[in-house]
Tab-separated table of C-alpha atoms and ligand atoms in Angstrom:
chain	number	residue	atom	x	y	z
A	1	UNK	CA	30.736	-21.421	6.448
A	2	UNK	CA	32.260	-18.731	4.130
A	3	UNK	CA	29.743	-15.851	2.906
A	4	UNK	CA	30.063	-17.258	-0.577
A	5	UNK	CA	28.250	-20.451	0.339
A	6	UNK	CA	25.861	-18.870	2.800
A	7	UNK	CA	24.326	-17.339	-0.071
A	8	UNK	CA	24.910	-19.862	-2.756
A	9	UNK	CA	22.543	-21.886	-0.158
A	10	UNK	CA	20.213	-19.463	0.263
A	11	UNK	CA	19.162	-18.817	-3.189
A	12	UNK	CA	19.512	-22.695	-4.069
A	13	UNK	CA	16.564	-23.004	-1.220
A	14	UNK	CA	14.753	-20.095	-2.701
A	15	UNK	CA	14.798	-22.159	-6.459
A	16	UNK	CA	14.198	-25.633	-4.878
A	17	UNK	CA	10.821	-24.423	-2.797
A	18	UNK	CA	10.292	-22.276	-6.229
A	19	UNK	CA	10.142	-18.840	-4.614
A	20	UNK	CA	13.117	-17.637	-6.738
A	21	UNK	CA	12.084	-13.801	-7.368
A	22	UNK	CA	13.088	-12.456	-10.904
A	23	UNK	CA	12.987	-8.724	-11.709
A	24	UNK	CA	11.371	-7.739	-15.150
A	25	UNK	CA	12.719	-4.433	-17.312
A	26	UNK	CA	9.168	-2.290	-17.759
A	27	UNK	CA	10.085	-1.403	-21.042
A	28	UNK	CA	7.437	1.178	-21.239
A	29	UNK	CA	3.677	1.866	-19.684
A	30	UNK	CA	1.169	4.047	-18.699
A	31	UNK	CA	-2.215	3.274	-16.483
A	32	UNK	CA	-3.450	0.304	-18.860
A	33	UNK	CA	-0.904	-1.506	-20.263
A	34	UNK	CA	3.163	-2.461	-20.511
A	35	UNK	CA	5.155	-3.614	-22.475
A	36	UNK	CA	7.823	-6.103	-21.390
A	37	UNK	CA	10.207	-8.308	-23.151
A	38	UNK	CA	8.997	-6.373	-26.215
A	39	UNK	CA	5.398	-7.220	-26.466
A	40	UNK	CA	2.471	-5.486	-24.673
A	41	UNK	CA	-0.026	-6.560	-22.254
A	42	UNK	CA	-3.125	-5.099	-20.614
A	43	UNK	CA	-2.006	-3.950	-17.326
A	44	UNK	CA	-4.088	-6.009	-14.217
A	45	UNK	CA	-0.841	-5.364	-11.105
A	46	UNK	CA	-0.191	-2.156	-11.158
A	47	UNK	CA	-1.097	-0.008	-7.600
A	48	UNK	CA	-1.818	2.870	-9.851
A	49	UNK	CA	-5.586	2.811	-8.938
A	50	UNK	CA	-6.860	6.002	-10.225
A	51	UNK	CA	-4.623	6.457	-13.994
A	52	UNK	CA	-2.632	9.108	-11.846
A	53	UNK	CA	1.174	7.999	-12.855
A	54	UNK	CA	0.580	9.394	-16.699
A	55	UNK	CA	-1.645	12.420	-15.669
A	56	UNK	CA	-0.371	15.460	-17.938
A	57	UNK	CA	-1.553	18.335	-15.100
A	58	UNK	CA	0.992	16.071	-12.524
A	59	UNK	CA	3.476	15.173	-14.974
A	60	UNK	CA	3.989	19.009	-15.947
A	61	UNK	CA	3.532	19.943	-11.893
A	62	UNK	CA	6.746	17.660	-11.557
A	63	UNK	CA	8.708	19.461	-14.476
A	64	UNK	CA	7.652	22.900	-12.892
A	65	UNK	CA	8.503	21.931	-9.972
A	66	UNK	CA	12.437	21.212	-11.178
A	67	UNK	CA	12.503	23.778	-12.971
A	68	UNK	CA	11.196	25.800	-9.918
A	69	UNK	CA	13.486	24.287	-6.895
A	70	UNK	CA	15.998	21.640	-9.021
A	71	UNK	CA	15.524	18.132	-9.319
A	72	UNK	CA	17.521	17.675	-5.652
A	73	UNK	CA	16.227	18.321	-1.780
A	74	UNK	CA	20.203	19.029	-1.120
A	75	UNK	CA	20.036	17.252	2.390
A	76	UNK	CA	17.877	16.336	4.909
A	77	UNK	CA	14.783	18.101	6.065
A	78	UNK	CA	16.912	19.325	9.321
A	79	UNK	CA	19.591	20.649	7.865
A	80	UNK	CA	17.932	23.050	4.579
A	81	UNK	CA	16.086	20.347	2.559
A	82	UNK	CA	12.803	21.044	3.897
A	83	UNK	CA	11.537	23.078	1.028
A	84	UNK	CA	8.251	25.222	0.628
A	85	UNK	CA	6.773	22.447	-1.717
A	86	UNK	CA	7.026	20.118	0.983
A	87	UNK	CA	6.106	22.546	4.043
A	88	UNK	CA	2.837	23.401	1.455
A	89	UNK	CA	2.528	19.758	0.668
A	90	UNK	CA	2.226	18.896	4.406
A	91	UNK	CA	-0.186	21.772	5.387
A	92	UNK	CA	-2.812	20.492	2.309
A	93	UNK	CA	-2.369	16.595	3.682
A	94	UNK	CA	-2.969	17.668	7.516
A	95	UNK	CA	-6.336	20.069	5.816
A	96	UNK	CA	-7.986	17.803	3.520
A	97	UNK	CA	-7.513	14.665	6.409
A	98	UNK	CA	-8.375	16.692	9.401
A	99	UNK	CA	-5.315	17.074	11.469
A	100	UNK	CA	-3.473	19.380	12.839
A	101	UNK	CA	0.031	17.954	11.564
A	102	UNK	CA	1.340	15.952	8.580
A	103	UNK	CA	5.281	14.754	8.195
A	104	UNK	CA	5.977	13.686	4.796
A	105	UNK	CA	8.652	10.670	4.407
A	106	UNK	CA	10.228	9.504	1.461
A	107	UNK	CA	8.596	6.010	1.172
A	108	UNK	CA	5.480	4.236	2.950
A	109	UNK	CA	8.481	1.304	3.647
A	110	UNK	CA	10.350	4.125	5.598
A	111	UNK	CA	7.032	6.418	7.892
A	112	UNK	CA	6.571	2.998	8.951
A	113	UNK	CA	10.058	1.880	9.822
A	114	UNK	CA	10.718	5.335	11.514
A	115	UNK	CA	7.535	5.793	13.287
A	116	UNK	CA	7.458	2.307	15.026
A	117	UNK	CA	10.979	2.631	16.077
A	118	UNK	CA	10.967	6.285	17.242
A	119	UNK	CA	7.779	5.525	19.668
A	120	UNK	CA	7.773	1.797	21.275
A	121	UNK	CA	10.155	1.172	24.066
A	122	UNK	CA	10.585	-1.774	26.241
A	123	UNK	CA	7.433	-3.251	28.005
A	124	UNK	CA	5.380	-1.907	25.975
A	125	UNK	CA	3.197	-3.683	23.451
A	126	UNK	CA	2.228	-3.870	20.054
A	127	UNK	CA	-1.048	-5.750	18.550
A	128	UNK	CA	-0.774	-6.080	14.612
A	129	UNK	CA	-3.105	-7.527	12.293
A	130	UNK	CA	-1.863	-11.053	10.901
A	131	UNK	CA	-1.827	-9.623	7.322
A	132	UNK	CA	-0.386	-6.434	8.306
A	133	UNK	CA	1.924	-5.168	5.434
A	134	UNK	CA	5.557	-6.578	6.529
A	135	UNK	CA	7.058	-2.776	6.827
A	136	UNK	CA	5.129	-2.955	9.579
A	137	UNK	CA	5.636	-5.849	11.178
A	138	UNK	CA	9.319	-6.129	10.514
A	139	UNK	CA	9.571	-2.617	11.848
A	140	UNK	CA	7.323	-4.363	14.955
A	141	UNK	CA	9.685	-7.210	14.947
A	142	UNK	CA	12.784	-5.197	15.199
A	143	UNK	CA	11.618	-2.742	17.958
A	144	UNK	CA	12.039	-3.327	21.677
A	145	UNK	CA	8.538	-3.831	22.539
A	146	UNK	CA	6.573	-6.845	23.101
A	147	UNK	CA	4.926	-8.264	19.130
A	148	UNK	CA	1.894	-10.371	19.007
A	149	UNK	CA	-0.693	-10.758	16.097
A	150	UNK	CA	-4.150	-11.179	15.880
A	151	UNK	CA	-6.307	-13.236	13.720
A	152	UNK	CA	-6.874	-10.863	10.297
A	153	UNK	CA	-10.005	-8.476	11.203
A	154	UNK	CA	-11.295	-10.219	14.213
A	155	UNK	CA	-11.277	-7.883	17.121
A	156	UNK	CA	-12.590	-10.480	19.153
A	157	UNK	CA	-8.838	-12.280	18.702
A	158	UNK	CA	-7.466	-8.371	19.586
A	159	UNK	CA	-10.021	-8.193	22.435
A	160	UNK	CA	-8.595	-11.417	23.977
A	161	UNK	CA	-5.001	-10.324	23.898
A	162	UNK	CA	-5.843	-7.189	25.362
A	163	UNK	CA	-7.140	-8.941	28.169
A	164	UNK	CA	-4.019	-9.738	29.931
A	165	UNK	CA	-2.183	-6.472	30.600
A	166	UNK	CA	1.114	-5.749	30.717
A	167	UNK	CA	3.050	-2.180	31.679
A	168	UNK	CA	3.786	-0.314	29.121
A	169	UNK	CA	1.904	1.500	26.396
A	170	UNK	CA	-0.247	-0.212	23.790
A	171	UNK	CA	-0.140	0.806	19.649
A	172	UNK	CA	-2.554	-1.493	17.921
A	173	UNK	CA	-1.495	-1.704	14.193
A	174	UNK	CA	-3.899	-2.617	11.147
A	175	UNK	CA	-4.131	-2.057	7.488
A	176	UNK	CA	-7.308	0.367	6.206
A	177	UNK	CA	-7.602	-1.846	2.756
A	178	UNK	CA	-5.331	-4.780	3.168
A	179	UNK	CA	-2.618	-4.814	0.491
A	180	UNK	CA	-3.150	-8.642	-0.421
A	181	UNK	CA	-6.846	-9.741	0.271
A	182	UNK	CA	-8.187	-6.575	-0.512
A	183	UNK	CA	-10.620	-6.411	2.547
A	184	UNK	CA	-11.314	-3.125	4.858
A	185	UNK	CA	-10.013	-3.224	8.420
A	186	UNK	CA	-13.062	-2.827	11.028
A	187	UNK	CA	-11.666	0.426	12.356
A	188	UNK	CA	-14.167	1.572	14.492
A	189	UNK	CA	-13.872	-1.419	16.497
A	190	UNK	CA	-10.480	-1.305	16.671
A	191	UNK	CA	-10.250	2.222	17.728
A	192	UNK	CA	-12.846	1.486	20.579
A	193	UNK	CA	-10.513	-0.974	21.532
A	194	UNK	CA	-7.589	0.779	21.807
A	195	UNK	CA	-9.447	3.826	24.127
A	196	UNK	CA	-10.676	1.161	25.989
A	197	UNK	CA	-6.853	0.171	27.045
A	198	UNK	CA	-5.830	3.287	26.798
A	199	UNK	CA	-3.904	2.415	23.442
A	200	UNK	CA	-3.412	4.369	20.263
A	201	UNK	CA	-4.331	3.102	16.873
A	202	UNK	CA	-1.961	3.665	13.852
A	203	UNK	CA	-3.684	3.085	10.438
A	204	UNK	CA	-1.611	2.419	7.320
A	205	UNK	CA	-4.134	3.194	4.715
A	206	UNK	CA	-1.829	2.827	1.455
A	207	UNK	CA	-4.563	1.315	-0.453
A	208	UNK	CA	-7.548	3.509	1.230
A	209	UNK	CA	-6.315	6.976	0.423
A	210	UNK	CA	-7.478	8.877	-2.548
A	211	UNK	CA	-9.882	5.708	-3.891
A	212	UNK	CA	-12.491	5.973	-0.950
A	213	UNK	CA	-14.316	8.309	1.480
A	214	UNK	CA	-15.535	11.660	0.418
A	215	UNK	CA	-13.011	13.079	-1.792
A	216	UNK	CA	-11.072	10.220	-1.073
A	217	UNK	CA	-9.979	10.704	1.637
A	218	UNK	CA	-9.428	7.047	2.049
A	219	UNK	CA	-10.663	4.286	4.838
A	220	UNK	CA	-10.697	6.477	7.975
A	221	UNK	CA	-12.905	8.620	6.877
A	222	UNK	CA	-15.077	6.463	5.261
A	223	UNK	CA	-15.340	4.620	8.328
A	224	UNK	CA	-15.437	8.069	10.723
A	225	UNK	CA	-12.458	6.842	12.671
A	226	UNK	CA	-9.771	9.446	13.237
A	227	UNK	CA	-6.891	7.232	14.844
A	228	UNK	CA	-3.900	8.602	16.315
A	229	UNK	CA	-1.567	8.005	13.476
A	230	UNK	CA	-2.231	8.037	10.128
A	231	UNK	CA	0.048	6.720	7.384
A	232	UNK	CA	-0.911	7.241	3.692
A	233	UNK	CA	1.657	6.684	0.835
A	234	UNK	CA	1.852	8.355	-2.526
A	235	UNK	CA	2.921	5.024	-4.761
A	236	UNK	CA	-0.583	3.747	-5.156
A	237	UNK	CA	-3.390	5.961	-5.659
A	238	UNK	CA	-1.621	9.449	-5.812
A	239	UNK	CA	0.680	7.725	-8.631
A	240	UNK	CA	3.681	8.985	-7.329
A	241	UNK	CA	5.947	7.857	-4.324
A	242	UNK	CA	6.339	8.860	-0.974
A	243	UNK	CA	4.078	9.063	1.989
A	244	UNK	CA	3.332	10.736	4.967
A	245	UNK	CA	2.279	10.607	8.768
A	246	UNK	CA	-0.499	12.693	9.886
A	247	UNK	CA	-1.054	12.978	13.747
A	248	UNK	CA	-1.288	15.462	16.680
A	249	UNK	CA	1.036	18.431	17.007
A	250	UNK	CA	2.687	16.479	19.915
A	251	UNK	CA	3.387	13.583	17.848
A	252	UNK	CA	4.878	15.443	14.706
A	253	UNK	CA	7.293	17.387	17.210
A	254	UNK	CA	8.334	13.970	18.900
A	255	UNK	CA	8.763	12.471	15.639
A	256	UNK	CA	10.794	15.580	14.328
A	257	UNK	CA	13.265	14.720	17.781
A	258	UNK	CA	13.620	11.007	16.770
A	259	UNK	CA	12.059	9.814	13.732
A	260	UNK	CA	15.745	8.385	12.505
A	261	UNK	CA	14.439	7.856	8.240
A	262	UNK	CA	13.786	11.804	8.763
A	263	UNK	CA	16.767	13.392	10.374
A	264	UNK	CA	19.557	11.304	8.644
A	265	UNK	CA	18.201	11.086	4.570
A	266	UNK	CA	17.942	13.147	2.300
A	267	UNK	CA	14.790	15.151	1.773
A	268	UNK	CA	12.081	13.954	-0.785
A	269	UNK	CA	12.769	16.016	-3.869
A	270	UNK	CA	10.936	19.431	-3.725
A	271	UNK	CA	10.044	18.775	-7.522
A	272	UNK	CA	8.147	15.812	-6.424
A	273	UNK	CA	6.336	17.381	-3.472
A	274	UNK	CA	5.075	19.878	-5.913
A	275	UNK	CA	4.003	17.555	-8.380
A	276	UNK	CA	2.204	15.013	-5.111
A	277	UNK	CA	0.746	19.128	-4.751
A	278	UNK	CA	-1.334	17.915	-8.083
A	279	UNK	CA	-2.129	14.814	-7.814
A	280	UNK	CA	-3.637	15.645	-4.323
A	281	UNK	CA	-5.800	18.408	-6.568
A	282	UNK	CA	-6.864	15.525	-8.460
A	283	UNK	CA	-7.654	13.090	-5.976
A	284	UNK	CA	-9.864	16.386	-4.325
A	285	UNK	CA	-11.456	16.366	-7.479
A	286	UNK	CA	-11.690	12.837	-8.493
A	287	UNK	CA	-14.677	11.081	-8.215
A	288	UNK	CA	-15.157	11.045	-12.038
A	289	UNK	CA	-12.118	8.515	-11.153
A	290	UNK	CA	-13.472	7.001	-8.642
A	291	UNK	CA	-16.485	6.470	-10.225
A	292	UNK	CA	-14.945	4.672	-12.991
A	293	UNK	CA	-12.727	2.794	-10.759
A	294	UNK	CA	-16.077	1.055	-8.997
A	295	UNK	CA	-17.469	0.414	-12.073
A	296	UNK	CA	-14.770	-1.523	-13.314
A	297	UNK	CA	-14.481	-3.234	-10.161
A	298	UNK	CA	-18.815	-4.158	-10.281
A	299	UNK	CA	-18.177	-5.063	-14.050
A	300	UNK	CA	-15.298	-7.789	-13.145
A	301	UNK	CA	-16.990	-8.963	-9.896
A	302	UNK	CA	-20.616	-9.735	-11.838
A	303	UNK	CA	-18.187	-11.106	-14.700
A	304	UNK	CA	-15.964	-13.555	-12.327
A	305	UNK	CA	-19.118	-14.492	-10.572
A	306	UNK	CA	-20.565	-15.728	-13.141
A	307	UNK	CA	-17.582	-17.562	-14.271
A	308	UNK	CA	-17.689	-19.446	-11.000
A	309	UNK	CA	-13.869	-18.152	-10.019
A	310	UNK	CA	-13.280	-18.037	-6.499
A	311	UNK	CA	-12.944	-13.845	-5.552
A	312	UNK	CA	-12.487	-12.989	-2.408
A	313	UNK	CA	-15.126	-10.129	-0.740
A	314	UNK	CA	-13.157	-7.301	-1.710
A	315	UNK	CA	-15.296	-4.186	-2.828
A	316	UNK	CA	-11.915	-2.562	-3.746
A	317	UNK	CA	-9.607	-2.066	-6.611
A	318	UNK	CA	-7.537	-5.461	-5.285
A	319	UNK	CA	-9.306	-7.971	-6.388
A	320	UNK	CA	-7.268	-11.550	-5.368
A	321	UNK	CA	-8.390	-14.760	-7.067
A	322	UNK	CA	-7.084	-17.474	-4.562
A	323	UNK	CA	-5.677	-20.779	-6.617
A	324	UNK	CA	-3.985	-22.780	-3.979
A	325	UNK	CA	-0.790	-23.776	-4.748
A	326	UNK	CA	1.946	-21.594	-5.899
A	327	UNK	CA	2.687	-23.401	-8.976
A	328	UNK	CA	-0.865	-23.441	-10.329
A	329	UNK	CA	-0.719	-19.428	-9.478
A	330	UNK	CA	1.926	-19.606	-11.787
A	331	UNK	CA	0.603	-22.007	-14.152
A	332	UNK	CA	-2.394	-19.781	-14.491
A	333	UNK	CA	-0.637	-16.114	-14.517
A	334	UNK	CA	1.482	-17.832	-17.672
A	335	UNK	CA	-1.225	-18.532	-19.668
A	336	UNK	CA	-3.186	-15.090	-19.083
A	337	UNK	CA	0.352	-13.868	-20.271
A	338	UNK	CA	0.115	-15.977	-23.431
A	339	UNK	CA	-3.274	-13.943	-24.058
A	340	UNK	CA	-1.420	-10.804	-23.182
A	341	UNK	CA	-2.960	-10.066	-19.715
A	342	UNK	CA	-0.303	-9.316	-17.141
A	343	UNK	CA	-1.209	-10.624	-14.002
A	344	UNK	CA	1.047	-10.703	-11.028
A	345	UNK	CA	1.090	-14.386	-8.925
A	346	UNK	CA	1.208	-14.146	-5.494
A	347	UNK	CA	3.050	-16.712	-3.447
A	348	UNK	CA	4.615	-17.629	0.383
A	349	UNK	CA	5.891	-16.754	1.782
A	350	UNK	CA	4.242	-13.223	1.175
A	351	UNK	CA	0.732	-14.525	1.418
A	352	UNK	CA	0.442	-18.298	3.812
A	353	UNK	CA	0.922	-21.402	2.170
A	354	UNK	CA	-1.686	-22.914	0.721
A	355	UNK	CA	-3.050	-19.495	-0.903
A	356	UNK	CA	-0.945	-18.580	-3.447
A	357	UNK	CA	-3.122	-16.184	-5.353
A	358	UNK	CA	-3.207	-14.425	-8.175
A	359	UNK	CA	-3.544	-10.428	-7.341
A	360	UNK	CA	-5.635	-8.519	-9.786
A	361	UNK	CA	-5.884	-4.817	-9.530
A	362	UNK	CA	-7.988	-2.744	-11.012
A	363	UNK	CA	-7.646	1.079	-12.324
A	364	UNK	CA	-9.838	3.946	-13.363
A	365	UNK	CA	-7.618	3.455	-16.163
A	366	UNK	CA	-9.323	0.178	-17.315
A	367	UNK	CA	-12.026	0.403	-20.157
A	368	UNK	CA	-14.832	-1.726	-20.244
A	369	UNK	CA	-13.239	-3.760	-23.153
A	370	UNK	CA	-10.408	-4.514	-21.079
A	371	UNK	CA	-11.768	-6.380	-18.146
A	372	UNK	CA	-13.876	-7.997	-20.659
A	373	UNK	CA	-10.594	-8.986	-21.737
A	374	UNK	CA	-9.638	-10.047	-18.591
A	375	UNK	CA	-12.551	-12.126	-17.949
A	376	UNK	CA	-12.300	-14.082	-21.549
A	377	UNK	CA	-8.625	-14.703	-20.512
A	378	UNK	CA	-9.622	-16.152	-17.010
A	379	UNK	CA	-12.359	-17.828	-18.625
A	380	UNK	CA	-10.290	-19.884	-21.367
A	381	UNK	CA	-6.836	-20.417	-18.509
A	382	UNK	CA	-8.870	-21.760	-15.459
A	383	UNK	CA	-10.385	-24.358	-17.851
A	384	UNK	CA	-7.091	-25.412	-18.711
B	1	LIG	C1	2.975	-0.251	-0.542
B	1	LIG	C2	2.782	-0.314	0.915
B	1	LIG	C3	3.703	0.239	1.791
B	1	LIG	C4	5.021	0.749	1.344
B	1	LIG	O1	4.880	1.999	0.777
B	1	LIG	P1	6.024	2.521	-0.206
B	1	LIG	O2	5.734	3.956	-0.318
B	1	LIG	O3	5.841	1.770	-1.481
B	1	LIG	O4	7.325	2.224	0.452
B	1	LIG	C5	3.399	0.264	3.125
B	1	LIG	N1	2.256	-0.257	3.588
B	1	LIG	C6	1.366	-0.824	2.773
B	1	LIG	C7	0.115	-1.398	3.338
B	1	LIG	C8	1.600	-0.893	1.410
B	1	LIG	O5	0.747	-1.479	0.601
């Protein structure tokens, strides 16, 4: 078979099973709303959970920042791109969570990737949640060790995997708000766990961080777990990109040896560590946002209750309406379009078949009107 029809199959399997993924041009947003294909909708999928992305105090942190150190790292963090904004950036992280280290990467997609496959070797084992985000298990997948998942929060399913030991070291894997059902991990559990098999826990909390726990410091410390790694990422929340590992001064030196998405790519930007400087100011300062964040998400849960929809229990700002089949998720994100609500639907084979969803996300950004809105627009295209 030649490449040509390798892929010529490929996507006409991807159209037939309609999973054919389409790319729209943003043509312009902020927090609430976007405009696309020239007309504007009220914003329900962004990850921008606080308003963060348009904040004037960041967005003039970022152009001081370039005009302070250039727009460019210049190379990788071993060679002379680690700049003071990111050494600073990395000593406020590892303060505010309560470690002694943070490394900062240049995507979530990428601390993942590089962390998994700088620490598991052969025989050893790693437990990840079903649901966990597929950076994470792709990076499992790929690694030498031993993969298995357990059922989605059930430490019970973990517990009975644990059971039979192997050699080997152990890295149980979860989510601290899971990206697509919008549910909190049971951390402590895990964690006790883990020390009970002499394991280490690694927490990707790219939903958690900056929208919960005292001054947000996101699921962990909500829950008063500290695991051994700690992955938070700057596109959600924080409104920015990039993320960062926080763990023991042990760790961050082993990582610094062989963390691969460190030594050989460029630097983030030392623009954009000074402006994720800000945002982290903000987030320290932002329950006014996350105030307004839980209101909107006790206005649309009272609101979609009484609807009768069917919400998952999510007390977060992911709020996923399950619909079944993928082209009724479809069906149904259409005609909230049509009443200019964008909605993003949710299909296999990134959530299991059979649950296509619609994911709704909620922002500080959001005013009361709007998810009024929202609920009207849910109210008129589920009777459809
Ligand atoms: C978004 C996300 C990532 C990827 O982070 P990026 O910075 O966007 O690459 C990783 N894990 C989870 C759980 C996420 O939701």
């Amino acid at each position: 078979m030649s490449w040509q029809q390798r892929l010529d199959d490929a996507l006409a399997a991807r159209r037939e099973k309609g999973q054919f993924r389409q790319r729209r041009v943003n043509e312009q947003s902020e927090a609430r709303t976007l405009q696309i294909g020239g007309s504007r909708y009220l914003n329900f999928s962004a990850n921008d959970y606080l308003g963060l992305s348009r904040d004037p105090d960041i967005v003039s942190a970022w152009q001081q920042g370039a005009e302070r150190y250039g727009v460019g790292a210049g190379g990788s963090g071993h060679v002379t791109g680690y700049h003071l904004a990111q050494a600073e950036l990395e000593q406020q992280l590892a303060d505010w969570l309560g470690y002694p280290r943070a490394l900062v990467f240049i995507s979530g997609f990428a601390a993942n990737q590089a962390v998994i496959a700088a620490l598991l070797a052969k025989n050893d084992h790693i437990f990840a949640d079903k649901l966990a985000h597929a950076s994470l298990l792709e990076a499992a997948a790929m690694s030498p060790a031993t993969l298995r998942r357990f059922a989605h929060n059930q430490p019970a399913a973990l517990e009975k995997l644990l059971a039979s030991p192997g050699e080997g070291e152990t890295l149980i894997v979860t989510e601290g708000v899971f990206s697509m059902d919008g549910d909190s991990a049971p951390l402590a559990k895990l964690h006790q766990l883990s020390q009970l098999h002499g394991g280490w826990l690694m927490v990707d909390d790219a939903h958690g961080i900056g929208t919960t726990g005292e001054q947000g410091r996101g699921s962990c410390w909500q829950q008063q777990v500290k695991p051994e790694l700690l992955v938070v990422t700057f596109g959600k929340a924080f409104g920015l990109s990039g993320a960062a590992i926080l763990c023991e001064q042990p760790t961050a030196d082993y990582l610094l040896q062989f963390a691969r998405h460190l030594i050989y790519s460029t630097a983030m930007p030392p623009a954009q560590a000074f402006a994720l400087q800000a945002a982290l100011l903000r987030i320290q300062q932002g329950d006014d946002l996350r105030q307004r964040l839980q209101n909107n998400i006790a206005h649309f849960r009272e609101g979609a209750q009484a609807l009768g929809l069917d919400l998952l229990p999510s007390a977060t700002a992911i709020q996923p309406l399950i619909v079944g089949e993928e082209h009724q998720a479809l069906a149904l994100a259409e005609s909230l379009r049509q009443r200019g609500l964008w909605v993003t639907a949710i299909r296999p084979p990134t959530v299991p078949p059979g649950t296509a969803r619609l994911r709704i996300t909620l922002s500080a950004a959001h005013r009361a009107d709007d998810i009024q809105q929202l609920l009207e627009g849910l109210h008129h295209a589920s009777r459809q």
